[in-house]
Amino acid sequence: MLPREHLEAILKSGKTDVVPVMPPFQGFWALDVAGLTTPQSFKDVSKTASAQLKVLEQCTFDGIEVLWDWLVPVEALGCKVDFPEKGNPITSENIVKSLEDVDKLEVPDIRKHARTVFDYEVAEALRDKIGRQHFTYITMPSPFTLAGELRGVESLLVDMMLNPADVHRLLKFTTEVLLEYLDLTVEKGFEAVFWCDPTASGDLISPDQFKEFSLPYLKVLSQKTKEKNLWVLVHICGDLLKGADRLKMIQDEVKPHLMSVDTAVDLLQAKQSMDATIILGNVSTTALLQDTPEKVYELSIDCVKKAGEDRFVLGAGCDIPVGSPPENVSAMIKAARA
Amino acid sequence: MPSKNEILAKLSECVIKGDVEGCKKWAKTALENNIEANEAIANGCAEGMKIVGDKFEKGEYYVPHVLLSAQAMMAAIEILKPYVKVEKSEVTGTVVLGVVEGDIHEIGKNLVKTMLEAAGFKVVDLGKDVPLTKIVETVKEMSPDIVGLSALMTTTMPNMHKCIEMLEKEGLRDKIKVIIGGAPTSREFARKIGADGWGEDASAAVNLVKNLLKPK
């Protein structure tokens, strides 16, 4: 069986004969392993694609993200962005300075935004190269997380309490922008989108706020993604079981095919809460960065034991941290094959 | 006319509810009724913020609620500040706070700052993405009692360890207490890197600071 067939099998039937492994987010880590800085990674499509391939030779994931520059919509919308040497570009200026600015926002022509075009070229190059063997996906923010980048997370959190109607207008806008990205993703023939909502973390907002500001918009994207016959993968950070069962809400409302959970989430409980969804998780990112391959192997085995083999994909609890030794990352894969 | 206790209770209540306008109104009322600004801050605003901290710890409040309460409290303090009698504002300790180099996530650190200030500590806030050398320099210059380091990313956590090593090298480590916090950190990690304490959340951080500064 090809690596991608393991994932297809599990996505379709919930069962497969080996535990599939997805990072779930390896892009910036892999660039660093291959010696490419973040600014350099936006220069040459084939060099950037090769950097990912090089790492994939050593760490044979069944599926990988082929577009990892997930906050690219922030720049397309006109925010100033800083490019650190390693890791994600950082939003340095929020364009929604006051809530009146929400009405001035316009959906950009993303097909003319250089970084967006570049990112999709890299993604296509990678997909064309390895897509027959490996499952590939595009990583994108959720409307709520994108809104946080445009407004500033701290301001957005206060706005939710004081001016919820304005926040909903902003969320409708970010949803529209992300639907443009979905269109582009469909047009280019990709098979899956990983919608990520770190700002809706269980550690940050209340279950009611989650229900009101994150879920409905994620639901729109999920539905549209499914209408186009793409797989819907979702990642949200933090403990989604503390205080209220947010995982169940996600299954009921968003209905993703696969849900990726943070290390804080109990895998067994996650599988019970989402009894019709594939769960991906949740090897400690701290261990990947700081511990030994033996320790990562042990933690990975624990994950598999806890989750059981059905409806389960092994991966890290979030991004593979930049700087993690490749030996640690491959220990995760080794454990899944054990 | 409301009694002093009623006014203080209202101030506290408005902080808990995150009612900015209410806080302004009751801060003014406190001054009009000759309540000392220090007392209004300590027994009104800070009292309210303490309850907010408790609710946060219990999971009744989430970060947005705490941010709003902090805004309300700051609105009251803004009005009361010009009337604070300096000799009476006893600073119980100085805490230098910063999010370590490479990390721009500062909501948690800001909550810790608000709660420490409400509890009467002087806070020197170095902000986010703070170069480790700047933290060391600040310790040298200001001789604080405590240094609080924060990180949200797994990749920036090791900078806390580096910072402690730099403080050691400069012979400053024994003169201060170092505490850490942030989502990926843990008590075990704090112990491993030689920190003096770990706070699970902003409320815990205040208790930690109080305990570390308790006269032995």
Coordinates of N, CA and C in Angstrom, one line a residue, chain B residues 31-184:
Chain B
L31 N -14.0 59.8 45.2 CA -13.2 61.0 45.5 C -14.1 62.1 46.1
E32 N -15.3 62.2 45.5 CA -16.3 63.2 46.0 C -16.7 63.0 47.5
N33 N -16.6 61.7 47.9 CA -17.0 61.4 49.2 C -15.8 61.3 50.2
N34 N -14.7 61.9 49.7 CA -13.5 61.9 50.5 C -12.9 60.6 50.9
I35 N -13.1 59.6 50.1 CA -12.5 58.3 50.3 C -11.1 58.5 49.7
E36 N -10.1 58.0 50.5 CA -8.7 58.2 49.9 C -8.5 57.3 48.7
A37 N -7.8 57.9 47.8 CA -7.5 57.2 46.5 C -6.9 55.8 46.8
N38 N -5.9 55.8 47.7 CA -5.2 54.6 48.0 C -6.2 53.5 48.4
E39 N -7.1 53.9 49.2 CA -8.1 52.9 49.8 C -9.0 52.5 48.7
A40 N -9.4 53.4 47.8 CA -10.3 53.1 46.7 C -9.7 52.0 45.8
I41 N -8.4 52.2 45.6 CA -7.6 51.3 44.7 C -7.5 49.9 45.4
A42 N -7.0 50.0 46.6 CA -6.8 48.7 47.3 C -8.0 47.9 47.7
N43 N -9.0 48.6 48.3 CA -10.2 47.9 48.7 C -11.4 47.9 47.8
G44 N -11.2 48.7 46.7 CA -12.3 48.6 45.6 C -11.8 47.9 44.4
C45 N -10.9 48.5 43.7 CA -10.4 48.0 42.4 C -9.7 46.6 42.6
A46 N -8.7 46.6 43.5 CA -7.8 45.4 43.6 C -8.6 44.3 44.2
E47 N -9.6 44.6 45.1 CA -10.4 43.6 45.6 C -11.2 42.9 44.5
G48 N -11.7 43.8 43.6 CA -12.5 43.2 42.5 C -11.6 42.4 41.6
M49 N -10.4 42.8 41.4 CA -9.5 42.1 40.5 C -9.1 40.8 41.1
K50 N -9.0 40.7 42.4 CA -8.7 39.5 43.1 C -9.8 38.4 42.8
I51 N -11.0 38.9 42.9 CA -12.2 38.0 42.6 C -12.2 37.5 41.2
V52 N -11.8 38.5 40.3 CA -11.7 38.1 38.9 C -10.6 37.0 38.7
G53 N -9.5 37.2 39.4 CA -8.5 36.2 39.4 C -9.0 34.8 39.9
D54 N -9.7 34.8 40.9 CA -10.3 33.6 41.5 C -11.2 32.9 40.5
K55 N -12.1 33.7 39.8 CA -13.0 33.2 38.8 C -12.2 32.6 37.6
F56 N -11.2 33.3 37.3 CA -10.3 32.8 36.2 C -9.7 31.4 36.5
E57 N -9.2 31.4 37.7 CA -8.6 30.1 38.2 C -9.6 29.0 38.2
K58 N -10.8 29.3 38.6 CA -11.9 28.2 38.7 C -12.5 27.9 37.3
G59 N -12.1 28.6 36.3 CA -12.6 28.4 34.9 C -14.0 29.0 34.7
E60 N -14.4 29.9 35.6 CA -15.7 30.6 35.4 C -15.4 31.8 34.4
Y61 N -14.3 32.4 34.5 CA -13.9 33.4 33.6 C -12.8 32.9 32.6
Y62 N -12.8 33.4 31.4 CA -11.8 33.1 30.4 C -11.0 34.5 30.1
V63 N -10.0 34.4 29.3 CA -9.1 35.5 29.1 C -9.9 36.8 28.7
P64 N -10.9 36.7 27.8 CA -11.5 38.0 27.4 C -12.2 38.7 28.6
H65 N -12.8 37.9 29.5 CA -13.4 38.6 30.7 C -12.3 39.3 31.5
V66 N -11.2 38.6 31.7 CA -10.1 39.2 32.5 C -9.6 40.5 31.9
L67 N -9.5 40.4 30.5 CA -9.0 41.6 29.8 C -9.9 42.8 30.0
L68 N -11.2 42.5 30.0 CA -12.2 43.6 30.1 C -12.2 44.1 31.5
S69 N -12.1 43.2 32.5 CA -12.0 43.7 33.9 C -10.8 44.5 34.1
A70 N -9.7 44.1 33.5 CA -8.4 44.9 33.6 C -8.6 46.3 33.0
Q71 N -9.3 46.4 31.9 CA -9.6 47.7 31.3 C -10.4 48.6 32.2
A72 N -11.4 48.0 32.8 CA -12.3 48.7 33.7 C -11.5 49.2 34.9
M73 N -10.7 48.3 35.5 CA -9.9 48.7 36.6 C -9.0 49.9 36.3
M74 N -8.3 49.8 35.1 CA -7.4 50.8 34.7 C -8.1 52.2 34.5
A75 N -9.4 52.1 34.1 CA -10.2 53.3 33.9 C -10.4 54.0 35.3
A76 N -10.6 53.2 36.3 CA -10.8 53.8 37.7 C -9.5 54.3 38.2
I77 N -8.5 53.5 38.0 CA -7.2 53.9 38.5 C -6.7 55.2 37.9
E78 N -7.0 55.4 36.6 CA -6.6 56.6 35.9 C -7.2 57.8 36.6
I79 N -8.4 57.7 37.1 CA -9.1 58.8 37.8 C -8.5 59.0 39.2
L80 N -8.2 57.9 39.8 CA -7.8 58.0 41.2 C -6.3 58.3 41.4
K81 N -5.5 58.0 40.4 CA -4.0 58.1 40.5 C -3.5 59.5 40.9
P82 N -4.1 60.6 40.4 CA -3.5 61.9 40.8 C -3.7 62.2 42.3
Y83 N -4.6 61.4 42.9 CA -4.8 61.7 44.3 C -4.1 60.7 45.3
V84 N -3.4 59.8 44.7 CA -2.7 58.8 45.5 C -1.6 59.4 46.3
K85 N -1.6 59.2 47.6 CA -0.5 59.7 48.5 C 0.6 58.8 48.4
V86 N 1.8 59.4 47.9 CA 2.9 58.5 47.6 C 3.4 57.7 48.8
E87 N 3.5 58.4 49.9 CA 4.1 57.7 51.1 C 3.3 56.5 51.5
K88 N 2.0 56.6 51.1 CA 1.1 55.5 51.6 C 1.2 54.3 50.6
S89 N 1.6 54.5 49.4 CA 1.5 53.4 48.5 C 2.8 52.5 48.7
E90 N 2.6 51.6 49.6 CA 3.7 50.7 49.9 C 3.9 49.7 48.8
V91 N 5.1 49.8 48.2 CA 5.4 48.8 47.2 C 6.0 47.5 48.0
T92 N 5.3 46.4 47.7 CA 5.7 45.2 48.4 C 6.9 44.5 47.7
G93 N 7.2 44.9 46.5 CA 8.2 44.2 45.8 C 8.2 44.6 44.3
T94 N 9.3 44.4 43.7 CA 9.4 44.8 42.2 C 9.6 43.5 41.4
V95 N 8.8 43.5 40.3 CA 8.9 42.3 39.5 C 9.2 42.8 38.0
V96 N 10.2 42.2 37.4 CA 10.5 42.5 36.0 C 9.8 41.4 35.2
L97 N 9.0 41.8 34.2 CA 8.3 40.8 33.4 C 8.7 41.0 31.9
G98 N 8.8 39.9 31.2 CA 9.0 39.9 29.8 C 8.7 38.6 29.1
V99 N 8.3 38.7 27.8 CA 8.2 37.5 27.0 C 9.5 37.4 26.3
V100 N 10.1 36.2 26.4 CA 11.5 36.0 25.9 C 11.6 36.1 24.4
E101 N 12.8 36.4 24.0 CA 13.2 36.6 22.6 C 12.6 35.6 21.7
G102 N 12.1 36.1 20.6 CA 11.5 35.2 19.6 C 10.1 35.0 19.7
D103 N 9.5 35.4 20.8 CA 8.1 35.1 21.1 C 7.3 36.4 21.2
I104 N 6.2 36.5 20.5 CA 5.5 37.8 20.4 C 4.1 37.7 21.2
H105 N 3.9 36.5 21.8 CA 2.6 36.3 22.4 C 2.6 36.9 23.9
E106 N 1.8 38.0 24.1 CA 2.0 38.6 25.4 C 0.7 38.8 26.2
I107 N -0.3 38.1 25.8 CA -1.6 38.3 26.5 C -1.4 37.7 27.9
G108 N -0.8 36.6 28.1 CA -0.6 36.0 29.4 C 0.2 36.9 30.3
K109 N 1.3 37.4 29.7 CA 2.2 38.2 30.5 C 1.5 39.5 30.9
N110 N 0.6 40.0 30.0 CA -0.1 41.2 30.4 C -1.1 41.0 31.5
L111 N -1.7 39.8 31.5 CA -2.6 39.4 32.6 C -1.9 39.3 33.9
V112 N -0.7 38.7 33.9 CA 0.1 38.6 35.1 C 0.5 40.0 35.6
K113 N 0.8 40.9 34.7 CA 1.2 42.3 35.0 C 0.0 43.0 35.8
T114 N -1.2 42.9 35.1 CA -2.4 43.5 35.7 C -2.6 43.0 37.1
M115 N -2.6 41.7 37.3 CA -2.9 41.1 38.6 C -1.8 41.4 39.6
L116 N -0.6 41.5 39.2 CA 0.5 41.8 40.2 C 0.3 43.3 40.6
E117 N 0.0 44.2 39.6 CA -0.1 45.6 40.0 C -1.3 45.8 40.9
A118 N -2.4 45.0 40.6 CA -3.6 45.1 41.5 C -3.3 44.6 42.9
A119 N -2.3 43.7 43.0 CA -2.0 43.2 44.3 C -0.9 44.0 45.0
G120 N -0.5 45.1 44.4 CA 0.4 46.1 45.0 C 1.8 46.0 44.7
F121 N 2.2 45.2 43.7 CA 3.6 45.1 43.3 C 3.9 46.1 42.3
K122 N 5.2 46.5 42.3 CA 5.7 47.4 41.2 C 6.1 46.4 40.0
V123 N 5.6 46.7 38.8 CA 6.0 45.9 37.7 C 6.7 46.7 36.7
V124 N 7.9 46.1 36.3 CA 8.6 46.7 35.2 C 8.4 45.8 34.0
D125 N 7.6 46.3 33.0 CA 7.2 45.4 31.9 C 8.1 45.7 30.7
L126 N 8.9 44.7 30.3 CA 9.8 44.8 29.2 C 9.2 44.5 27.9
G127 N 7.9 44.0 27.9 CA 7.2 43.7 26.7 C 7.4 42.3 26.1
K128 N 7.3 42.2 24.8 CA 7.4 40.9 24.1 C 8.7 40.9 23.3
D129 N 9.1 39.7 22.9 CA 10.3 39.4 22.1 C 11.5 40.2 22.7
V130 N 11.7 40.0 24.0 CA 12.7 40.8 24.7 C 14.1 40.1 24.6
P131 N 15.1 40.8 24.0 CA 16.4 40.2 24.0 C 16.9 39.8 25.4
L132 N 17.5 38.6 25.5 CA 17.9 38.1 26.8 C 18.8 39.1 27.5
T133 N 19.7 39.7 26.7 CA 20.7 40.7 27.2 C 20.0 41.8 27.9
K134 N 18.8 42.2 27.4 CA 18.1 43.3 28.0 C 17.5 42.9 29.3
I135 N 17.1 41.7 29.4 CA 16.6 41.2 30.7 C 17.7 41.3 31.8
V136 N 18.9 40.8 31.4 CA 20.0 40.8 32.3 C 20.4 42.2 32.7
E137 N 20.5 43.1 31.7 CA 20.8 44.5 32.0 C 19.8 45.1 33.0
T138 N 18.5 44.8 32.7 CA 17.5 45.4 33.6 C 17.7 44.9 35.0
V139 N 18.0 43.6 35.2 CA 18.2 43.1 36.5 C 19.4 43.9 37.2
K140 N 20.4 44.1 36.4 CA 21.6 44.8 36.9 C 21.2 46.2 37.4
E141 N 20.5 46.9 36.5 CA 20.2 48.3 36.8 C 19.1 48.5 37.9
M142 N 18.1 47.6 37.9 CA 17.0 47.9 38.8 C 17.0 47.0 40.1
S143 N 17.8 46.0 40.2 CA 17.8 45.0 41.3 C 16.4 44.7 41.7
P144 N 15.6 44.1 40.8 CA 14.2 43.7 41.2 C 14.3 42.5 42.2
D145 N 13.1 42.2 42.8 CA 13.1 41.0 43.6 C 12.9 39.8 42.8
I146 N 12.1 40.0 41.7 CA 11.7 38.8 40.9 C 11.8 39.1 39.5
V147 N 12.2 38.1 38.7 CA 12.1 38.2 37.2 C 11.1 37.2 36.7
G148 N 10.1 37.6 36.0 CA 9.1 36.7 35.5 C 9.3 36.5 34.0
L149 N 9.5 35.3 33.5 CA 9.7 35.1 32.1 C 8.5 34.3 31.5
S150 N 8.1 34.7 30.3 CA 7.0 34.1 29.7 C 7.3 33.6 28.3
A151 N 6.7 32.5 27.8 CA 6.8 32.0 26.5 C 5.5 31.2 26.1
L152 N 5.1 31.4 24.9 CA 3.9 30.6 24.5 C 4.3 29.5 23.5
M153 N 5.5 29.7 22.9 CA 5.9 28.7 21.9 C 6.9 27.7 22.4
T154 N 6.8 26.5 22.0 CA 7.7 25.5 22.3 C 9.1 25.9 21.9
T155 N 9.2 26.6 20.8 CA 10.5 26.9 20.3 C 11.2 28.0 21.1
T156 N 10.5 28.8 21.8 CA 11.1 29.9 22.6 C 11.3 29.6 24.0
M157 N 10.7 28.5 24.5 CA 10.9 28.1 25.9 C 12.4 27.9 26.3
P158 N 13.2 27.4 25.4 CA 14.7 27.2 25.8 C 15.3 28.5 26.1
N159 N 14.8 29.6 25.6 CA 15.4 30.9 25.9 C 15.2 31.3 27.4
M160 N 14.3 30.7 28.0 CA 14.1 30.9 29.5 C 15.4 30.3 30.2
H161 N 15.7 29.1 29.7 CA 16.9 28.5 30.3 C 18.1 29.3 30.1
K162 N 18.3 29.7 28.8 CA 19.4 30.6 28.5 C 19.5 31.8 29.3
C163 N 18.4 32.4 29.6 CA 18.3 33.6 30.4 C 18.8 33.4 31.8
I164 N 18.4 32.2 32.4 CA 18.8 31.9 33.7 C 20.4 31.7 33.7
E165 N 20.9 31.0 32.7 CA 22.3 30.8 32.6 C 23.1 32.1 32.5
M166 N 22.5 33.0 31.7 CA 23.2 34.3 31.6 C 23.2 35.1 32.9
L167 N 22.1 35.0 33.7 CA 22.0 35.6 35.0 C 23.1 35.0 35.9
E168 N 23.2 33.7 35.8 CA 24.2 33.0 36.6 C 25.6 33.5 36.3
K169 N 25.9 33.6 35.0 CA 27.2 34.0 34.5 C 27.6 35.4 35.0
E170 N 26.6 36.3 35.1 CA 26.8 37.6 35.5 C 26.8 37.8 37.1
G171 N 26.6 36.7 37.7 CA 26.6 36.7 39.2 C 25.4 37.3 39.8
L172 N 24.3 37.3 39.0 CA 23.0 37.9 39.5 C 22.0 37.0 40.0
R173 N 22.2 35.7 39.7 CA 21.2 34.7 39.9 C 20.7 34.6 41.3
D174 N 21.7 34.7 42.3 CA 21.4 34.5 43.7 C 20.7 35.8 44.3
K175 N 20.7 36.9 43.5 CA 20.1 38.1 44.1 C 18.6 38.2 43.8
I176 N 18.2 37.4 42.9 CA 16.8 37.5 42.5 C 16.1 36.1 42.5
K177 N 14.8 36.1 42.4 CA 14.0 34.9 42.1 C 13.6 34.9 40.7
V178 N 13.7 33.8 40.0 CA 13.2 33.7 38.6 C 11.9 32.8 38.6
I179 N 10.9 33.4 38.0 CA 9.7 32.6 37.9 C 9.3 32.5 36.4
I180 N 8.6 31.4 36.0 CA 8.3 31.3 34.6 C 6.8 30.9 34.4
G181 N 6.3 31.1 33.2 CA 4.9 30.7 32.9 C 4.7 30.7 31.4
G182 N 3.5 30.3 31.0 CA 3.2 30.2 29.6 C 2.7 28.8 29.2
A183 N 1.8 28.7 28.3 CA 1.1 27.5 28.0 C 2.0 26.2 27.9
P184 N 3.1 26.2 27.2 CA 3.9 25.0 27.1 C 4.8 24.7 28.3

